[in-house]
Structures are given as structure tokens and as C-alpha cells.
Amino acid sequence: MNQALFSYIAACPTAFQAAAHTAALLEAEGYRPLRETEEWMLEPGGRYYVTRNGSSLIAFRLPKGRPVGFMMTAAHGDSPTFKIKENAELTGENETRLSVEGYGGMLCASWMDRPLSVAGRAMVRTENGVAMRLIDLHDDLALIPNVAIHMNRDANNGAKYNFAVDMQPLYGEKGGFHRRIAEAAGVAEEDLLTHDLFLYNPQPGVEWGDYISAPRLDDLQCAFAALQGFLTAGESQSAAVYCLFDNEEVGSQTKQGAASTFLRETLERICDALGLTLRTMAAGSFLLSCDNAHAVHPNHPEYADKNHAVRMNGGVVIKYNASQRYTTDAVSAALFQTVCEAAGVPFQRYANRPDMAGGSTLGSIANTQVSLNMADIGLAQLAMHSAFETAGAEDTAHMVQALKTFFGMTLRSGGDGTYQLR
Ligand code: ZN
């Protein structure tokens, strides 16, 4: 399972490739692409997917009969990195650097002194207008060099990074970056109009003893596990919905992010096509917001809440937060516990130390657009937002099994606080 995860991560250097690669895996399983620019004709038992901006994707599978509700997962396909600016080359006397700015909250130190590659998308001029081309240069092309300890004797006493000075990467060649992107896009340089390009760590994932390490485990480990669960689940009387959102790492407030209309409009279209109303369907629906969680750190156990420290290989994490930055409440936790018990998968409970603010994630943001029962879950990992993250070797399979069981279940809401989940 972890080798398949590493292949998925390697194929998904940015959210654009994550959406495209996931679409290819869905098509191989008989899922048909829909376009937001067209009206949808949907058939009972049908399998479909739709993308927005080429970087977010929603796939769904309809039951043969009238669906009871939506059983959904959401994960994100973007990760913290550096975006390459439009005028990309910083030309020096002896070398070229790339001009970058931060995307999301990365751990800067982990990005230094390692070969980096470039991926994303380019917009090119065509005969009829403009078109999008996916770009993945694959090769080691850039590196952000540290300053030697001899010139910064305080480097081990808490480093400070100025993005404009310290984080600009050295480019392997002297110039020619724009031409290289045009070549990768398959156009003449004058037909390359603009781009959304990012640095990424091309290092392959590794399994070592009880652990796995790889780039972008947050959140491709959940994106992958949810996809496997979605594709392998048995039949249910609910409609299964798999969401992969872009822009979680920068707050989700984009036309394709979790705060956008993408999920609500997709569910509305499904309801319209089947003669249902979303308000009734949503009341009996359930969404699992899947994003990784902080494992108790072996060198810093003091950062974990005493009673809610989660460990790698301990199973799926249910995340709680009184301020509801995590959507989990007693109802959704009880429903997800039922899923884990049916799946035979261990689960553990996470909460931040009350004096430490955690990050926010997809669920609470999506809930403002389409409101329904949600729980926040994930897998325990170390070094979140590092260029190379670490998680438990057994946990990918735990999440796949839990979500496979979840997607195979039918949820019936009594509307009076009673639920049937089987
Ligand atoms: Zn995440």
C-alpha cells in the first residue's frame, strides 16, 4: 500500500497534477468526466467526476435507486512550497537564481540544501485562443543553499529566514528558464503566455521499519487513502462523493478551494439531475474532512495534550476542537467510531494543548457553503509542512480500510438525533 502511495505522491508534485492524476485513475475505473460548462445528464448507478481550475476535483458514484444521502470525504491536493514568480530569473554576475515567494506555511530549514524540481501549469497561445498545459520538469534544477556555519555562528541557536534574501533558489543553468518551460509546454517561447509554477521536492518516498517518509504526506496520504477507499467500497444506498481541493494551505478562499461554491454546486447539480432537493439530501449526509494530524514528537512530547496525544501506527485520528476549527462533535464522532468498529480499524482522539492554537482545515470552511454533519479525521505524522514528512507505515492501510467501509455504508438520519449507519 505504501509503495502505491509513493507512486501517487511522485505523480502529484502540485495540485494540478494531483487533480489530473486522480482523474486518470478514476477514468481507468470507468468514471466519466463532466464539465461545469454543460448541463448534466446523470444515470442511476453512474460514475462521474468534475474538475474546477484543473486543480480541484470531485468524483461521485450514484446508487441504482434513489440515494438516501451523500457519504463524502474531502482532502487537499496542495502543499506548502514556493511559487515561482512571472519574471522568474534573478540574473547575477556568475549565476541565475529563481525569483520565488512562499505558498503556505512551510518549514524553511527543511527546504534547504536539497535538489528541487519545478511543476505546475502554463498557459499557452493556441490557434483559437489560449490553453492550459501541465508542466513537470522532473529533473533536479534548483537548490536553496544554506549559509555555512562559519559565516553564521548562530545558525544552530534558532534561525530566522527572510524570504526575499534567504529562500531564493540557485537555478542549475545560467538563464533559459522561460525557454525550458516553453519546451515542456510544447510551444515556441513567444507562445508561452504565463504560468503557475512551484518548486517541489522530487525525492521518492521511503519505508523504513515502522515509518514512512515522503514529500507532501500532508495531505496526499489522505487524498490517496480516500481514493482507494472510494474506488474499492461495496455498494451502498447513499451517493459516494470524493473531493480533492486545492488551496487549503493558503486558506481555501479561491474559486476552487473548500470555501468556494464547487462542492455545493456539484451536489445541487446531482440533486437537480435526480429530481431531489439538496436541503433534504444534506440533512441526511455526512462528510469526513481528511487531513493529517500531529503525532506526539519523540523529542518534544510536551507539545502534545496529555490525554489526546496520538501516535504513528495508532490508527485513524479523530480531531476535536472546542472552537470548531475541527468540525467533529459528539454526533459525527459517534458515527465515525461506528465506521471504524465496522472496519476493524483502530482509532485515536486528538486535541491541541489548550494553550496552543492548531491549524484549520477543510471541513469547517466547506461547512459554511454546504452545511451537514462532518467530522475531522487524519493520520498521525511528524514534521508537518517539512519538505520531507514522516508517518506510520501501517496507517495508510488503516485509513483505506476505514474509508472503504465508510463508502460502503448507508446513513439514515431519523431527523430527531437518531441515526442508522450500516
Ligand atoms: Zn493538510
Short mmCIF file of C-alpha atoms and ligand atoms in Angstrom, two decimals:
data_model
loop_
_atom_site.label_atom_id
_atom_site.label_comp_id
_atom_site.label_asym_id
_atom_site.label_seq_id
_atom_site.Cartn_x
_atom_site.Cartn_y
_atom_site.Cartn_z
CA MET A 1 0.00 0.00 0.00
CA ASN A 2 2.83 2.42 0.85
CA GLN A 3 4.56 1.80 -2.48
CA ALA A 4 1.31 2.72 -4.25
CA LEU A 5 1.14 5.83 -2.04
CA PHE A 6 4.71 6.80 -3.04
CA SER A 7 3.83 6.41 -6.74
CA TYR A 8 0.78 8.64 -6.23
CA ILE A 9 2.89 11.28 -4.45
CA ALA A 10 5.53 11.18 -7.21
CA ALA A 11 2.78 11.71 -9.82
CA CYS A 12 1.34 14.65 -7.84
CA PRO A 13 4.03 17.34 -7.39
CA THR A 14 1.38 20.11 -7.33
CA ALA A 15 -2.41 20.36 -7.03
CA PHE A 16 -2.67 20.48 -10.85
CA GLN A 17 -1.02 17.09 -11.27
CA ALA A 18 -2.95 15.77 -8.24
CA ALA A 19 -6.26 16.58 -9.97
CA ALA A 20 -5.08 15.25 -13.36
CA HIS A 21 -3.56 12.05 -11.99
CA THR A 22 -6.59 11.36 -9.80
CA ALA A 23 -8.81 11.93 -12.85
CA ALA A 24 -6.75 9.38 -14.82
CA LEU A 25 -7.09 6.81 -12.02
CA LEU A 26 -10.86 7.46 -11.92
CA GLU A 27 -11.21 7.10 -15.70
CA ALA A 28 -9.40 3.75 -15.51
CA GLU A 29 -12.22 2.66 -13.16
CA GLY A 30 -14.96 3.80 -15.53
CA TYR A 31 -15.61 7.31 -14.17
CA ARG A 32 -16.76 9.74 -16.86
CA PRO A 33 -15.71 13.38 -16.97
CA LEU A 34 -18.39 16.08 -16.64
CA ARG A 35 -17.92 19.74 -17.47
CA GLU A 36 -19.19 22.63 -15.39
CA THR A 37 -19.96 24.49 -18.63
CA GLU A 38 -22.56 21.87 -19.64
CA GLU A 39 -25.87 20.58 -18.27
CA TRP A 40 -25.50 17.17 -16.68
CA MET A 41 -27.49 14.06 -17.59
CA LEU A 42 -26.85 11.54 -14.84
CA GLU A 43 -27.90 7.91 -14.71
CA PRO A 44 -28.65 5.81 -11.64
CA GLY A 45 -25.58 3.69 -10.90
CA GLY A 46 -23.43 6.16 -12.86
CA ARG A 47 -19.84 7.13 -12.07
CA TYR A 48 -18.64 10.66 -12.76
CA TYR A 49 -16.08 13.28 -11.89
CA VAL A 50 -15.71 17.01 -12.46
CA THR A 51 -12.74 19.35 -12.06
CA ARG A 52 -12.52 23.09 -11.45
CA ASN A 53 -9.49 25.20 -12.42
CA GLY A 54 -7.67 21.97 -13.25
CA SER A 55 -6.64 21.81 -9.58
CA SER A 56 -9.72 20.67 -7.62
CA LEU A 57 -11.75 17.54 -8.34
CA ILE A 58 -14.99 15.97 -7.17
CA ALA A 59 -15.85 12.37 -8.11
CA PHE A 60 -19.15 10.69 -7.32
CA ARG A 61 -20.92 7.40 -7.71
CA LEU A 62 -24.70 7.11 -7.68
CA PRO A 63 -26.62 4.17 -6.25
CA LYS A 64 -29.04 2.28 -8.51
CA GLY A 65 -32.03 3.55 -6.55
CA ARG A 66 -32.90 6.96 -5.14
CA PRO A 67 -29.90 8.00 -2.98
CA VAL A 68 -30.52 8.28 0.74
CA GLY A 69 -27.85 10.99 1.21
CA PHE A 70 -24.25 11.82 0.35
CA MET A 71 -21.36 9.96 2.02
CA MET A 72 -18.35 12.20 1.36
CA THR A 73 -14.66 12.65 2.02
CA ALA A 74 -12.56 15.75 1.41
CA ALA A 75 -8.76 16.01 1.29
CA HIS A 76 -6.43 18.62 -0.21
CA GLY A 77 -4.03 18.28 -3.12
CA ASP A 78 -1.81 21.32 -2.49
CA SER A 79 1.07 21.54 -0.05
CA PRO A 80 3.32 24.31 1.29
CA THR A 81 6.02 25.29 -1.18
CA PHE A 82 7.47 28.22 -3.10
CA LYS A 83 5.74 29.75 -6.11
CA ILE A 84 7.94 30.90 -8.97
CA LYS A 85 7.18 34.46 -9.99
CA GLU A 86 6.32 35.56 -13.51
CA ASN A 87 9.67 37.24 -14.19
CA ALA A 88 11.38 34.14 -12.91
CA GLU A 89 15.07 34.78 -13.43
CA LEU A 90 17.21 36.73 -10.97
CA THR A 91 20.32 37.20 -13.07
CA GLY A 92 23.58 37.60 -11.19
CA GLU A 93 27.15 38.02 -12.36
CA ASN A 94 28.02 34.36 -12.03
CA GLU A 95 24.74 32.58 -11.68
CA THR A 96 20.95 32.67 -12.10
CA ARG A 97 18.52 32.35 -9.23
CA LEU A 98 14.77 31.87 -9.45
CA SER A 99 12.54 34.56 -8.00
CA VAL A 100 10.08 32.88 -5.61
CA GLU A 101 7.56 33.70 -2.91
CA GLY A 102 6.14 31.44 -0.20
CA TYR A 103 2.97 29.40 -0.74
CA GLY A 104 1.56 28.27 2.63
CA GLY A 105 3.45 27.79 5.87
CA MET A 106 6.45 25.63 5.07
CA LEU A 107 9.30 24.74 7.47
CA CYS A 108 12.01 26.69 5.65
CA ALA A 109 15.01 24.81 7.05
CA SER A 110 13.79 21.54 5.54
CA TRP A 111 13.76 23.08 2.04
CA MET A 112 17.45 23.96 2.07
CA ASP A 113 20.38 22.02 0.62
CA ARG A 114 18.26 19.56 -1.33
CA PRO A 115 17.73 19.32 -5.10
CA LEU A 116 14.37 20.74 -6.15
CA SER A 117 12.35 20.47 -9.32
CA VAL A 118 9.60 22.60 -10.89
CA ALA A 119 5.98 21.74 -11.68
CA GLY A 120 2.57 23.36 -12.15
CA ARG A 121 0.85 24.65 -15.27
CA ALA A 122 1.49 27.01 -18.13
CA MET A 123 -0.97 28.93 -20.29
CA VAL A 124 -0.06 28.93 -23.95
CA ARG A 125 -1.32 30.69 -27.06
CA THR A 126 -3.17 28.43 -29.50
CA GLU A 127 -4.75 28.96 -32.90
CA ASN A 128 -8.12 29.66 -31.29
CA GLY A 129 -7.15 31.32 -28.04
CA VAL A 130 -5.34 30.02 -25.00
CA ALA A 131 -4.90 26.57 -23.47
CA MET A 132 -3.58 25.08 -20.25
CA ARG A 133 -0.57 22.71 -20.26
CA LEU A 134 0.60 20.72 -17.26
CA ILE A 135 4.30 21.13 -16.54
CA ASP A 136 6.52 18.75 -14.59
CA LEU A 137 10.23 19.17 -15.31
CA HIS A 138 11.16 16.10 -13.15
CA ASP A 139 14.90 16.93 -13.17
CA ASP A 140 16.84 18.38 -10.25
CA LEU A 141 17.03 22.04 -11.27
CA ALA A 142 17.31 24.27 -8.25
CA LEU A 143 18.59 24.36 -4.68
CA ILE A 144 18.27 26.79 -1.77
CA PRO A 145 21.76 26.85 -0.23
CA ASN A 146 22.36 27.37 3.48
CA VAL A 147 24.95 29.86 4.69
CA ALA A 148 27.94 27.99 6.14
CA ILE A 149 28.14 27.75 9.93
CA HIS A 150 31.41 29.70 9.79
CA MET A 151 29.59 32.74 8.46
CA ASN A 152 26.55 32.37 10.69
CA ARG A 153 27.75 31.07 14.05
CA ASP A 154 24.22 31.43 15.45
CA ALA A 155 22.70 29.09 12.86
CA ASN A 156 22.04 26.42 15.49
CA ASN A 157 20.53 28.82 18.00
CA GLY A 158 17.23 29.47 16.24
CA ALA A 159 17.39 30.52 12.61
CA LYS A 160 15.45 33.40 11.05
CA TYR A 161 14.69 33.31 7.33
CA ASN A 162 13.99 36.34 5.21
CA PHE A 163 12.09 35.03 2.18
CA ALA A 164 13.41 37.77 -0.11
CA VAL A 165 17.02 37.01 0.81
CA ASP A 166 17.49 33.50 2.24
CA MET A 167 14.93 31.44 0.33
CA GLN A 168 15.67 32.37 -3.31
CA PRO A 169 16.93 29.18 -5.01
CA LEU A 170 20.00 28.84 -7.17
CA TYR A 171 19.00 27.68 -10.67
CA GLY A 172 21.18 24.96 -12.22
CA GLU A 173 21.65 26.66 -15.55
CA LYS A 174 22.60 30.19 -16.43
CA GLY A 175 19.34 31.53 -17.75
CA GLY A 176 16.95 29.86 -20.17
CA PHE A 177 14.21 29.14 -17.62
CA HIS A 178 11.40 30.62 -19.72
CA ARG A 179 12.59 28.65 -22.77
CA ARG A 180 12.72 25.46 -20.70
CA ILE A 181 9.08 25.94 -19.63
CA ALA A 182 8.00 26.67 -23.21
CA GLU A 183 9.71 23.46 -24.35
CA ALA A 184 7.95 21.47 -21.63
CA ALA A 185 4.65 23.05 -22.72
CA GLY A 186 5.39 22.09 -26.33
CA VAL A 187 5.22 25.65 -27.70
CA ALA A 188 7.57 28.29 -29.06
CA GLU A 189 8.83 30.64 -26.38
CA GLU A 190 6.71 33.56 -27.65
CA ASP A 191 3.57 31.41 -27.26
CA LEU A 192 4.16 30.79 -23.56
CA LEU A 193 1.87 33.42 -22.04
CA THR A 194 2.10 32.91 -18.28
CA HIS A 195 2.32 30.19 -15.64
CA ASP A 196 1.52 28.89 -12.15
CA LEU A 197 4.75 27.07 -11.29
CA PHE A 198 6.07 25.81 -7.98
CA LEU A 199 9.21 24.26 -6.56
CA TYR A 200 8.81 20.69 -5.32
CA ASN A 201 10.90 18.03 -3.67
CA PRO A 202 11.33 15.15 -6.16
CA GLN A 203 12.83 12.76 -3.57
CA PRO A 204 10.97 9.43 -3.65
CA GLY A 205 9.16 8.17 -0.56
CA VAL A 206 10.82 5.53 1.62
CA GLU A 207 9.56 2.93 4.08
CA TRP A 208 11.99 2.37 6.97
CA GLY A 209 10.96 -0.01 9.69
CA ASP A 210 7.78 1.20 11.34
CA TYR A 211 7.76 4.50 9.43
CA ILE A 212 7.38 6.07 6.01
CA SER A 213 8.89 9.36 4.89
CA ALA A 214 7.95 11.27 1.76
CA PRO A 215 7.23 14.76 0.48
CA ARG A 216 3.60 16.03 0.68
CA LEU A 217 2.23 13.34 3.08
CA ASP A 218 0.06 16.27 4.23
CA ASP A 219 -2.31 15.76 2.57
CA LEU A 220 -1.63 13.31 -0.25
CA GLN A 221 -1.61 10.40 2.23
CA CYS A 222 -5.28 11.14 2.98
CA ALA A 223 -6.08 12.03 -0.66
CA PHE A 224 -4.66 8.67 -1.76
CA ALA A 225 -6.24 6.63 1.06
CA ALA A 226 -9.66 8.21 0.50
CA LEU A 227 -9.41 7.50 -3.24
CA GLN A 228 -8.55 3.84 -2.60
CA GLY A 229 -11.45 3.58 -0.16
CA PHE A 230 -13.80 5.28 -2.62
CA LEU A 231 -12.79 3.03 -5.53
CA THR A 232 -12.89 -0.28 -3.66
CA ALA A 233 -16.02 0.16 -1.50
CA GLY A 234 -19.05 -2.09 -1.91
CA GLU A 235 -22.50 -0.90 -2.95
CA SER A 236 -24.43 1.49 -0.76
CA GLN A 237 -27.79 3.26 -0.99
CA SER A 238 -26.02 6.57 -0.39
CA ALA A 239 -24.23 8.51 -3.13
CA ALA A 240 -20.44 8.32 -2.62
CA VAL A 241 -18.57 11.62 -3.14
CA TYR A 242 -14.79 12.07 -3.17
CA CYS A 243 -13.43 15.65 -3.00
CA LEU A 244 -9.89 16.85 -3.63
CA PHE A 245 -9.49 20.59 -3.00
CA ASP A 246 -6.73 23.00 -3.97
CA ASN A 247 -5.57 25.96 -1.88
CA GLU A 248 -6.08 24.54 1.63
CA GLU A 249 -2.58 25.73 2.54
CA VAL A 250 -3.45 29.36 1.72
CA GLY A 251 -6.86 29.46 3.41
CA SER A 252 -9.17 27.84 0.80
CA GLN A 253 -10.74 31.20 -0.25
CA THR A 254 -10.45 30.66 -4.00
CA LYS A 255 -12.96 29.73 -6.71
CA GLN A 256 -11.82 26.10 -6.46
CA GLY A 257 -10.98 25.86 -2.73
CA ALA A 258 -13.06 24.37 0.07
CA ALA A 259 -14.58 27.81 0.72
CA SER A 260 -15.82 28.02 -2.87
CA THR A 261 -19.17 27.05 -4.36
CA PHE A 262 -17.63 23.96 -6.03
CA LEU A 263 -18.96 21.31 -3.64
CA ARG A 264 -22.37 22.93 -3.14
CA GLU A 265 -22.95 23.45 -6.85
CA THR A 266 -21.84 19.90 -7.66
CA LEU A 267 -24.26 18.47 -5.07
CA GLU A 268 -27.02 20.78 -6.37
CA ARG A 269 -26.45 19.56 -9.91
CA ILE A 270 -26.62 15.94 -8.77
CA CYS A 271 -29.88 16.66 -6.92
CA ASP A 272 -31.32 18.56 -9.92
CA ALA A 273 -30.48 15.70 -12.29
CA LEU A 274 -32.14 13.17 -9.98
CA GLY A 275 -35.20 15.27 -9.05
CA LEU A 276 -34.08 15.71 -5.43
CA THR A 277 -33.53 18.81 -3.30
CA LEU A 278 -30.18 19.47 -1.68
CA ARG A 279 -31.73 20.75 1.55
CA THR A 280 -33.33 17.36 2.20
CA MET A 281 -30.33 15.37 0.98
CA ALA A 282 -27.82 17.42 3.01
CA ALA A 283 -29.72 16.81 6.23
CA GLY A 284 -29.03 13.10 5.87
CA SER A 285 -25.47 13.42 4.56
CA PHE A 286 -22.07 13.05 6.16
CA LEU A 287 -18.62 14.38 5.25
CA LEU A 288 -15.25 13.28 6.59
CA SER A 289 -12.68 16.06 6.33
CA CYS A 290 -9.42 14.10 5.97
CA ASP A 291 -6.20 15.91 6.80
CA ASN A 292 -3.16 14.73 8.69
CA ALA A 293 -2.67 15.28 12.43
CA HIS A 294 0.36 15.88 14.65
CA ALA A 295 1.82 12.71 16.17
CA VAL A 296 3.40 13.11 19.59
CA HIS A 297 7.01 14.13 18.87
CA PRO A 298 9.61 11.74 20.36
CA ASN A 299 11.92 14.63 21.33
CA HIS A 300 9.15 17.03 22.33
CA PRO A 301 6.29 15.11 23.96
CA GLU A 302 5.48 18.32 25.91
CA TYR A 303 3.76 19.80 22.81
CA ALA A 304 1.05 17.14 22.90
CA ASP A 305 -2.06 17.36 25.07
CA LYS A 306 -1.67 14.85 27.89
CA ASN A 307 -4.85 12.89 27.23
CA HIS A 308 -5.04 13.46 23.48
CA ALA A 309 -1.55 12.62 22.21
CA VAL A 310 -1.79 10.49 19.08
CA ARG A 311 0.91 8.17 17.83
CA MET A 312 2.02 6.90 14.43
CA ASN A 313 0.64 3.43 13.62
CA GLY A 314 -2.09 4.01 16.22
CA GLY A 315 -4.87 4.13 13.62
CA VAL A 316 -7.12 6.86 12.28
CA VAL A 317 -7.14 10.09 14.28
CA ILE A 318 -10.42 11.82 15.19
CA LYS A 319 -9.69 15.54 15.73
CA TYR A 320 -11.53 17.68 18.27
CA ASN A 321 -11.53 21.42 18.90
CA ALA A 322 -13.98 23.31 21.12
CA SER A 323 -13.86 26.36 18.81
CA GLN A 324 -14.93 24.01 15.98
CA ARG A 325 -11.89 24.63 13.81
CA TYR A 326 -12.32 20.88 13.53
CA THR A 327 -15.92 20.01 12.72
CA THR A 328 -16.06 16.90 14.91
CA ASP A 329 -18.84 16.90 17.50
CA ALA A 330 -20.38 14.11 19.56
CA VAL A 331 -22.75 13.08 16.76
CA SER A 332 -20.16 12.95 13.97
CA ALA A 333 -17.56 11.31 16.24
CA ALA A 334 -20.08 8.64 17.25
CA LEU A 335 -20.90 7.96 13.60
CA PHE A 336 -17.23 7.71 12.62
CA GLN A 337 -16.45 5.46 15.59
CA THR A 338 -19.19 3.16 14.30
CA VAL A 339 -17.43 3.13 10.91
CA CYS A 340 -14.05 2.25 12.47
CA GLU A 341 -15.59 -0.51 14.56
CA ALA A 342 -17.30 -1.99 11.49
CA ALA A 343 -13.98 -1.75 9.61
CA GLY A 344 -11.96 -3.31 12.44
CA VAL A 345 -9.65 -0.27 12.33
CA PRO A 346 -8.13 1.31 15.46
CA PHE A 347 -8.82 4.98 16.10
CA GLN A 348 -7.41 7.57 18.49
CA ARG A 349 -8.51 11.02 19.62
CA TYR A 350 -6.59 14.23 19.11
CA ALA A 351 -6.97 17.69 20.60
CA ASN A 352 -4.47 20.56 20.71
CA ARG A 353 -2.99 21.58 24.02
CA PRO A 354 -5.43 24.27 25.21
CA ASP A 355 -2.61 26.85 25.19
CA MET A 356 -1.58 26.09 21.60
CA ALA A 357 -3.58 27.06 18.53
CA GLY A 358 -3.82 24.39 15.84
CA GLY A 359 -4.27 24.87 12.13
CA SER A 360 -7.67 25.00 10.50
CA THR A 361 -8.62 22.66 7.69
CA LEU A 362 -11.23 21.84 5.05
CA GLY A 363 -14.32 20.79 6.98
CA SER A 364 -15.19 23.91 8.94
CA ILE A 365 -14.62 26.00 5.80
CA ALA A 366 -16.71 23.78 3.49
CA ASN A 367 -19.47 23.72 6.12
CA THR A 368 -20.19 27.41 5.51
CA GLN A 369 -21.10 26.58 1.87
CA VAL A 370 -22.94 23.31 2.38
CA SER A 371 -23.90 22.54 5.97
CA LEU A 372 -24.15 18.96 7.13
CA ASN A 373 -22.72 16.51 9.68
CA MET A 374 -18.93 16.45 9.44
CA ALA A 375 -16.01 15.00 11.35
CA ASP A 376 -12.33 15.88 11.04
CA ILE A 377 -10.04 12.89 10.80
CA GLY A 378 -6.48 12.20 9.62
CA LEU A 379 -3.33 10.18 10.18
CA ALA A 380 -0.65 10.95 12.76
CA GLN A 381 2.56 12.36 11.30
CA LEU A 382 5.74 14.19 12.29
CA ALA A 383 7.25 17.37 10.86
CA MET A 384 4.08 18.65 9.17
CA HIS A 385 4.93 21.14 6.37
CA SER A 386 8.52 19.90 6.13
CA ALA A 387 9.78 19.15 2.61
CA PHE A 388 10.07 15.52 3.77
CA GLU A 389 7.48 14.33 6.29
CA THR A 390 7.21 11.15 8.36
CA ALA A 391 4.21 8.97 9.24
CA GLY A 392 3.40 5.43 10.39
CA ALA A 393 3.95 2.57 7.93
CA GLU A 394 0.70 0.83 8.96
CA ASP A 395 -1.59 3.84 8.95
CA THR A 396 -2.18 4.28 5.20
CA ALA A 397 -3.85 0.85 5.20
CA HIS A 398 -5.84 1.78 8.32
CA MET A 399 -7.28 4.82 6.56
CA VAL A 400 -8.01 2.92 3.33
CA GLN A 401 -9.89 0.23 5.26
CA ALA A 402 -11.86 2.75 7.32
CA LEU A 403 -12.90 4.78 4.25
CA LYS A 404 -13.66 1.72 2.15
CA THR A 405 -16.07 0.66 4.90
CA PHE A 406 -17.43 4.24 5.15
CA PHE A 407 -18.20 4.49 1.43
CA GLY A 408 -19.91 1.10 1.51
CA MET A 409 -22.33 2.18 4.23
CA THR A 410 -25.76 3.79 4.06
CA LEU A 411 -26.58 6.53 6.56
CA ARG A 412 -30.20 7.09 7.53
CA SER A 413 -30.96 10.09 9.65
CA GLY A 414 -34.17 9.95 11.71
CA GLY A 415 -34.13 13.76 11.87
CA ASP A 416 -34.59 13.50 15.65
CA GLY A 417 -30.99 12.78 16.69
CA THR A 418 -31.18 9.11 15.75
CA TYR A 419 -29.04 7.61 13.01
CA GLN A 420 -28.81 4.26 11.32
CA LEU A 421 -25.41 3.51 9.77
CA ARG A 422 -24.86 0.11 8.21
ZN ZN B 1 -3.16 19.42 5.46
#
